[in-house]
Amino acid sequence: MNNKLHVWLDEKPHSVEGHTAQCTLFFKDRQVWGPVSCHNNTKQLSDAIQKADDRFALTVEPKSKSIEGHTRYISVKSHGTVLLDKLSTHDNMKGLVTAIEAILAALG
């Protein structure tokens, strides 16, 4: 496990949210995941990922509103410090976690 950046999901009670954004993950300016629908709170996730490892950039852009369910929390940790703790999110963020883990594993 890379000590610099760790992103994970936890289950949460279902809530219904309006999604007004879409996000895309880049690694060293190369698109590696997305775009996917997201809540406007995803800017907090973007900031935490960028702070933990500036090789990653999660862009958040406006889109037409959709109503979707949140069933997960997403958290970000770097060097033992939690930068984002249990932000309500959609289960589609599993793809984001998988992409980050795969890239960090490939780098050793």
Backbone as ProteinMPNN parsed JSONL, in Angstrom:
{"seq_chain_A": "MNNKLHVWLDEKPHSVEGHTAQCTLFFKDRQVWGPVSCHNNTKQLSDAIQKADDRFALTVEPKSKSIEGHTRYISVKSHGTVLLDKLSTHDNMKGLVTAIEAILAALG", "coords_chain_A": {"N_chain_A": [[0.85, -1.197, 0.0], [0.615, 2.142, -0.925], [1.883, 4.698, 0.962], [1.501, 7.362, 0.587], [-0.944, 8.094, -0.697], [-4.231, 7.109, -0.121], [-7.355, 5.964, -0.934], [-10.682, 5.218, -0.124], [-13.826, 3.406, 0.122], [-16.794, 3.317, 2.107], [-19.791, 1.724, 3.239], [-22.997, 3.35, 3.4], [-26.122, 4.611, 4.73], [-28.796, 4.711, 2.357], [-29.316, 7.582, 0.383], [-30.959, 10.164, -1.483], [-29.807, 12.144, -4.044], [-29.248, 15.172, -5.873], [-27.472, 15.279, -8.794], [-25.265, 17.45, -10.272], [-23.006, 17.624, -11.677], [-20.113, 16.332, -13.428], [-17.352, 14.13, -13.216], [-13.855, 13.59, -13.913], [-10.969, 11.627, -13.859], [-7.543, 12.287, -13.947], [-4.172, 11.289, -14.538], [-1.038, 12.474, -14.357], [-1.753, 14.3, -16.403], [-3.092, 12.602, -18.161], [-6.078, 11.095, -19.144], [-7.631, 8.778, -17.035], [-9.902, 7.703, -15.959], [-13.451, 7.967, -16.103], [-15.531, 10.323, -17.978], [-17.847, 10.544, -15.217], [-21.076, 10.803, -13.691], [-21.562, 12.999, -10.943], [-21.91, 14.404, -7.625], [-22.065, 17.851, -6.64], [-20.484, 18.111, -4.396], [-18.186, 16.762, -4.898], [-15.999, 18.29, -5.444], [-14.654, 18.647, -3.041], [-13.517, 16.125, -2.735], [-11.849, 16.112, -4.964], [-10.032, 18.158, -4.228], [-8.824, 16.97, -1.959], [-7.577, 14.671, -3.046], [-5.765, 15.885, -4.813], [-4.169, 17.281, -2.978], [-3.011, 15.151, -1.609], [-1.586, 13.747, -3.601], [-0.128, 15.174, -6.148], [0.113, 14.308, -8.746], [-2.221, 13.302, -9.584], [-5.329, 14.466, -10.848], [-8.574, 15.421, -10.345], [-11.098, 16.405, -12.199], [-13.97, 18.477, -12.018], [-16.918, 19.163, -13.51], [-19.738, 21.114, -14.669], [-22.998, 19.66, -15.365], [-26.126, 18.55, -16.841], [-28.835, 18.306, -14.539], [-29.341, 15.357, -12.619], [-31.075, 12.844, -10.75], [-29.852, 10.838, -8.269], [-28.845, 8.002, -6.283], [-27.049, 7.959, -3.22], [-24.92, 5.689, -1.781], [-22.589, 5.218, -0.533], [-19.697, 6.22, 1.375], [-16.839, 8.206, 0.782], [-13.378, 8.368, 1.404], [-10.196, 9.965, 2.009], [-6.787, 9.507, 2.578], [-3.522, 10.509, 3.538], [-0.186, 9.876, 4.19], [-0.833, 8.956, 6.791], [-2.645, 10.868, 7.674], [-5.984, 11.809, 7.662], [-7.517, 13.315, 5.047], [-9.957, 13.717, 3.918], [-12.978, 12.822, 5.196], [-15.319, 10.461, 5.01], [-17.129, 11.456, 2.89], [-20.268, 11.832, 1.452], [-21.271, 9.799, -1.264], [-21.768, 8.38, -4.575], [-22.087, 4.942, -5.617], [-20.63, 4.606, -7.924], [-18.119, 5.571, -7.601], [-16.415, 3.554, -6.978], [-15.014, 2.812, -9.224], [-13.224, 4.949, -9.461], [-11.651, 4.601, -7.153], [-10.549, 2.08, -7.758], [-9.077, 2.704, -10.087], [-7.138, 4.521, -9.076], [-5.835, 2.868, -7.188], [-4.794, 0.877, -8.913], [-2.991, 2.326, -10.521], [-1.16, 3.293, -8.575], [-0.229, 0.839, -7.608], [1.048, -0.171, -9.881], [3.157, 1.555, -10.061], [4.624, 0.824, -7.96]], "CA_chain_A": [[0.0, 0.0, 0.0], [1.355, 3.392, -1.007], [1.578, 5.499, 2.149], [1.212, 8.746, 0.242], [-2.346, 8.314, -1.037], [-5.136, 5.978, 0.049], [-8.747, 6.365, -1.107], [-11.515, 4.04, 0.105], [-15.267, 3.562, 0.264], [-17.536, 2.636, 3.166], [-21.23, 1.762, 2.998], [-23.776, 4.327, 4.166], [-27.557, 4.53, 4.443], [-29.157, 5.282, 1.064], [-29.909, 8.916, 0.302], [-31.197, 10.58, -2.859], [-29.095, 13.403, -4.252], [-29.224, 15.745, -7.212], [-26.126, 15.395, -9.343], [-25.194, 18.559, -11.215], [-21.635, 17.679, -12.168], [-19.467, 15.095, -13.837], [-15.933, 14.207, -12.871], [-12.922, 12.801, -14.706], [-9.674, 11.51, -13.189], [-6.344, 12.324, -14.781], [-2.888, 11.007, -13.898], [-0.022, 13.145, -15.18], [-2.465, 14.903, -17.534], [-3.692, 11.577, -19.022], [-7.359, 10.63, -18.605], [-7.556, 7.386, -16.603], [-11.224, 7.26, -15.501], [-14.531, 8.912, -16.283], [-16.302, 11.078, -17.001], [-19.031, 9.96, -14.587], [-21.945, 11.716, -12.968], [-21.185, 13.166, -9.54], [-22.523, 15.475, -6.849], [-21.154, 19.002, -6.61], [-19.556, 17.989, -3.267], [-16.993, 16.061, -5.36], [-14.876, 19.242, -5.418], [-13.899, 18.349, -1.82], [-12.735, 14.935, -3.048], [-10.806, 16.568, -5.885], [-9.025, 18.901, -3.453], [-8.098, 16.039, -1.09], [-6.698, 13.843, -3.887], [-4.688, 16.761, -5.298], [-3.286, 17.562, -1.849], [-2.292, 13.921, -1.265], [-0.675, 13.332, -4.682], [-0.414, 16.137, -7.208], [0.137, 13.683, -10.07], [-3.623, 13.053, -9.894], [-6.235, 15.616, -10.906], [-9.972, 15.05, -10.537], [-11.832, 17.582, -12.655], [-15.406, 18.48, -11.746], [-17.515, 20.102, -14.454], [-21.198, 21.105, -14.609], [-23.786, 18.887, -16.332], [-27.566, 18.6, -16.569], [-29.164, 17.673, -13.256], [-29.957, 14.034, -12.539], [-31.311, 12.438, -9.368], [-29.196, 9.548, -8.074], [-28.713, 7.585, -4.894], [-25.745, 7.814, -2.591], [-24.89, 4.513, -0.906], [-21.216, 5.068, -0.062], [-18.864, 7.339, 1.8], [-15.486, 8.111, 0.254], [-12.4, 9.02, 2.282], [-8.845, 10.09, 1.472], [-5.753, 9.587, 3.615], [-2.155, 10.688, 3.042], [0.829, 9.812, 5.248], [-1.455, 8.775, 8.097], [-3.582, 11.941, 7.981], [-7.215, 11.765, 6.88], [-7.76, 14.609, 4.414], [-11.388, 13.767, 3.635], [-13.556, 11.757, 6.014], [-16.691, 10.005, 4.764], [-17.941, 12.309, 2.038], [-21.356, 11.083, 0.825], [-21.022, 9.65, -2.689], [-22.44, 7.343, -5.347], [-21.243, 3.747, -5.694], [-19.782, 4.631, -9.116], [-16.762, 5.972, -7.215], [-15.58, 2.346, -6.901], [-14.119, 2.894, -10.379], [-12.17, 5.909, -9.129], [-10.762, 3.933, -6.191], [-9.838, 1.024, -8.489], [-8.091, 3.34, -10.976], [-6.032, 5.041, -8.262], [-5.091, 1.72, -6.649], [-4.061, 0.22, -10.006], [-1.858, 3.185, -10.902], [-0.166, 3.287, -7.495], [0.369, -0.501, -7.564], [1.946, -0.294, -11.037], [4.348, 2.373, -9.782], [5.373, 0.172, -6.874]], "C_chain_A": [[0.883, 1.243, 0.0], [0.924, 4.28, 0.158], [1.16, 6.929, 1.79], [-0.272, 9.005, 0.0], [-3.123, 7.027, -0.845], [-6.558, 6.516, -0.015], [-9.601, 5.121, -0.919], [-12.975, 4.429, 0.278], [-15.768, 2.795, 1.474], [-19.014, 2.717, 2.791], [-21.888, 2.813, 3.885], [-25.245, 4.101, 3.875], [-27.872, 5.265, 3.134], [-29.759, 6.674, 1.229], [-30.063, 9.269, -1.17], [-30.637, 11.982, -3.025], [-29.27, 13.877, -5.691], [-27.79, 15.893, -7.675], [-26.128, 16.465, -10.429], [-23.802, 18.69, -11.814], [-21.222, 16.321, -12.733], [-17.983, 15.246, -13.545], [-15.125, 13.229, -13.718], [-11.584, 12.806, -13.971], [-8.555, 11.474, -14.217], [-5.144, 11.954, -13.925], [-1.82, 11.535, -14.834], [-0.632, 13.624, -16.494], [-3.054, 13.893, -18.521], [-4.985, 11.091, -18.377], [-7.28, 9.142, -18.286], [-8.899, 6.836, -16.117], [-12.233, 8.366, -15.741], [-14.651, 9.366, -17.718], [-17.513, 10.288, -16.475], [-19.8, 11.056, -13.866], [-21.504, 11.799, -11.51], [-21.949, 14.333, -8.924], [-21.562, 16.661, -6.844], [-20.222, 18.974, -5.403], [-18.245, 17.303, -3.668], [-15.784, 16.99, -5.441], [-14.025, 19.018, -4.164], [-13.003, 17.126, -2.025], [-11.573, 15.299, -3.965], [-9.674, 17.266, -5.132], [-8.187, 17.959, -2.59], [-7.135, 15.16, -1.888], [-5.508, 14.665, -4.364], [-3.681, 17.053, -4.187], [-2.425, 16.341, -1.506], [-1.26, 13.542, -2.321], [-0.978, 14.187, -5.9], [-0.244, 15.582, -8.62], [-1.289, 13.371, -10.531], [-4.383, 14.374, -9.931], [-7.63, 15.082, -11.189], [-10.718, 16.319, -10.924], [-13.31, 17.396, -12.367], [-16.013, 19.571, -12.609], [-19.037, 20.022, -14.372], [-21.817, 20.204, -15.684], [-25.259, 19.079, -15.992], [-27.869, 17.813, -15.307], [-29.781, 16.289, -13.46], [-30.121, 13.714, -11.058], [-30.776, 11.019, -9.208], [-29.064, 9.252, -6.59], [-27.271, 7.525, -4.439], [-25.821, 6.651, -1.611], [-23.503, 4.277, -0.323], [-20.714, 6.379, 0.533], [-17.513, 7.13, 1.145], [-14.566, 8.924, 1.152], [-11.034, 9.009, 1.617], [-7.882, 10.269, 2.633], [-4.397, 9.749, 2.927], [-1.204, 10.723, 4.227], [0.206, 9.778, 6.64], [-2.459, 9.844, 8.499], [-4.802, 11.83, 7.075], [-7.5, 13.176, 6.368], [-9.231, 14.821, 4.092], [-12.007, 12.571, 4.333], [-15.032, 11.552, 5.693], [-17.574, 11.029, 4.06], [-19.008, 11.442, 1.367], [-21.144, 11.026, -0.682], [-21.814, 8.489, -3.273], [-21.524, 6.124, -5.437], [-20.398, 3.694, -6.961], [-18.353, 5.069, -8.797], [-15.85, 4.764, -6.976], [-14.582, 2.345, -8.055], [-12.965, 3.852, -10.147], [-11.154, 5.267, -8.194], [-9.919, 2.877, -6.912], [-8.762, 1.622, -9.395], [-6.887, 3.853, -10.193], [-5.185, 3.895, -7.722], [-4.248, 1.049, -7.724], [-2.83, 1.03, -10.414], [-0.775, 3.148, -9.834], [0.513, 1.931, -7.385], [1.376, -0.683, -8.708], [3.24, 0.486, -10.829], [5.211, 1.784, -8.686], [5.323, 0.955, -5.653]], "O_chain_A": [[1.786, 1.376, 0.826], [-0.26, 4.575, 0.317], [0.539, 7.62, 2.598], [-0.802, 10.024, 0.443], [-2.726, 5.974, -1.344], [-6.929, 7.409, 0.746], [-9.293, 4.073, -1.486], [-13.317, 5.582, 0.536], [-15.226, 1.747, 1.823], [-19.441, 3.652, 2.114], [-21.402, 3.124, 4.973], [-25.587, 3.465, 2.878], [-27.288, 6.309, 2.842], [-30.597, 6.908, 2.099], [-29.358, 8.717, -2.015], [-30.949, 12.889, -2.253], [-29.422, 13.069, -6.608], [-26.984, 16.557, -7.023], [-26.899, 16.391, -11.385], [-23.454, 19.723, -12.385], [-21.896, 15.31, -12.537], [-17.429, 16.343, -13.617], [-15.624, 12.2, -14.172], [-11.12, 13.852, -13.516], [-8.607, 10.744, -15.206], [-5.1, 12.264, -12.734], [-1.712, 11.091, -15.977], [-0.084, 13.375, -17.568], [-3.476, 14.28, -19.611], [-4.995, 10.718, -17.203], [-6.915, 8.335, -19.141], [-9.025, 5.633, -15.887], [-11.922, 9.549, -15.604], [-13.952, 8.852, -18.591], [-18.11, 9.482, -17.189], [-19.248, 12.089, -13.486], [-21.119, 10.793, -10.913], [-22.554, 15.141, -9.629], [-20.359, 16.477, -7.027], [-19.255, 19.735, -5.371], [-17.301, 17.261, -2.88], [-14.651, 16.514, -5.502], [-12.806, 19.18, -4.212], [-11.869, 17.093, -1.547], [-10.447, 14.845, -3.762], [-8.498, 16.993, -5.374], [-6.971, 18.127, -2.495], [-6.006, 14.928, -1.457], [-4.371, 14.195, -4.325], [-2.475, 17.07, -4.431], [-1.253, 16.481, -1.156], [-0.175, 13.068, -1.983], [-1.962, 13.955, -6.602], [-0.436, 16.311, -9.593], [-1.535, 13.198, -11.725], [-4.114, 15.283, -9.146], [-7.837, 14.367, -12.17], [-10.943, 17.198, -10.093], [-13.837, 16.287, -12.463], [-15.679, 20.748, -12.471], [-19.576, 18.968, -14.037], [-21.248, 20.01, -16.758], [-25.597, 19.693, -14.981], [-27.245, 16.787, -15.034], [-30.617, 16.079, -14.339], [-29.397, 14.245, -10.215], [-31.193, 10.107, -9.922], [-29.162, 10.149, -5.752], [-26.386, 7.095, -5.179], [-26.675, 6.626, -0.725], [-23.264, 3.25, 0.313], [-21.218, 7.465, 0.247], [-17.082, 5.99, 0.97], [-14.916, 10.016, 1.602], [-10.746, 8.159, 0.774], [-8.115, 11.063, 3.543], [-4.164, 9.186, 1.858], [-1.392, 11.505, 5.159], [0.654, 10.475, 7.551], [-3.068, 9.741, 9.563], [-4.665, 11.764, 5.854], [-7.697, 14.107, 7.148], [-9.7, 15.956, 4.004], [-11.609, 11.432, 4.09], [-15.881, 12.365, 6.059], [-18.626, 11.417, 4.568], [-18.677, 10.417, 0.772], [-20.875, 12.046, -1.318], [-22.446, 7.72, -2.549], [-20.305, 6.264, -5.341], [-19.53, 2.828, -7.077], [-17.469, 4.946, -9.645], [-14.644, 4.93, -6.791], [-13.436, 1.927, -7.888], [-11.846, 3.593, -10.59], [-9.946, 5.371, -8.41], [-8.71, 2.794, -6.696], [-7.65, 1.098, -9.461], [-5.745, 3.642, -10.6], [-3.957, 3.943, -7.79], [-3.1, 0.687, -7.468], [-1.753, 0.471, -10.624], [0.404, 2.989, -10.152], [1.709, 1.866, -7.099], [2.434, -1.282, -8.517], [4.288, 0.118, -11.359], [6.362, 2.176, -8.496], [5.897, 0.557, -4.64]]}, "name": "protein", "num_of_chains": 1, "seq": "MNNKLHVWLDEKPHSVEGHTAQCTLFFKDRQVWGPVSCHNNTKQLSDAIQKADDRFALTVEPKSKSIEGHTRYISVKSHGTVLLDKLSTHDNMKGLVTAIEAILAALG"}
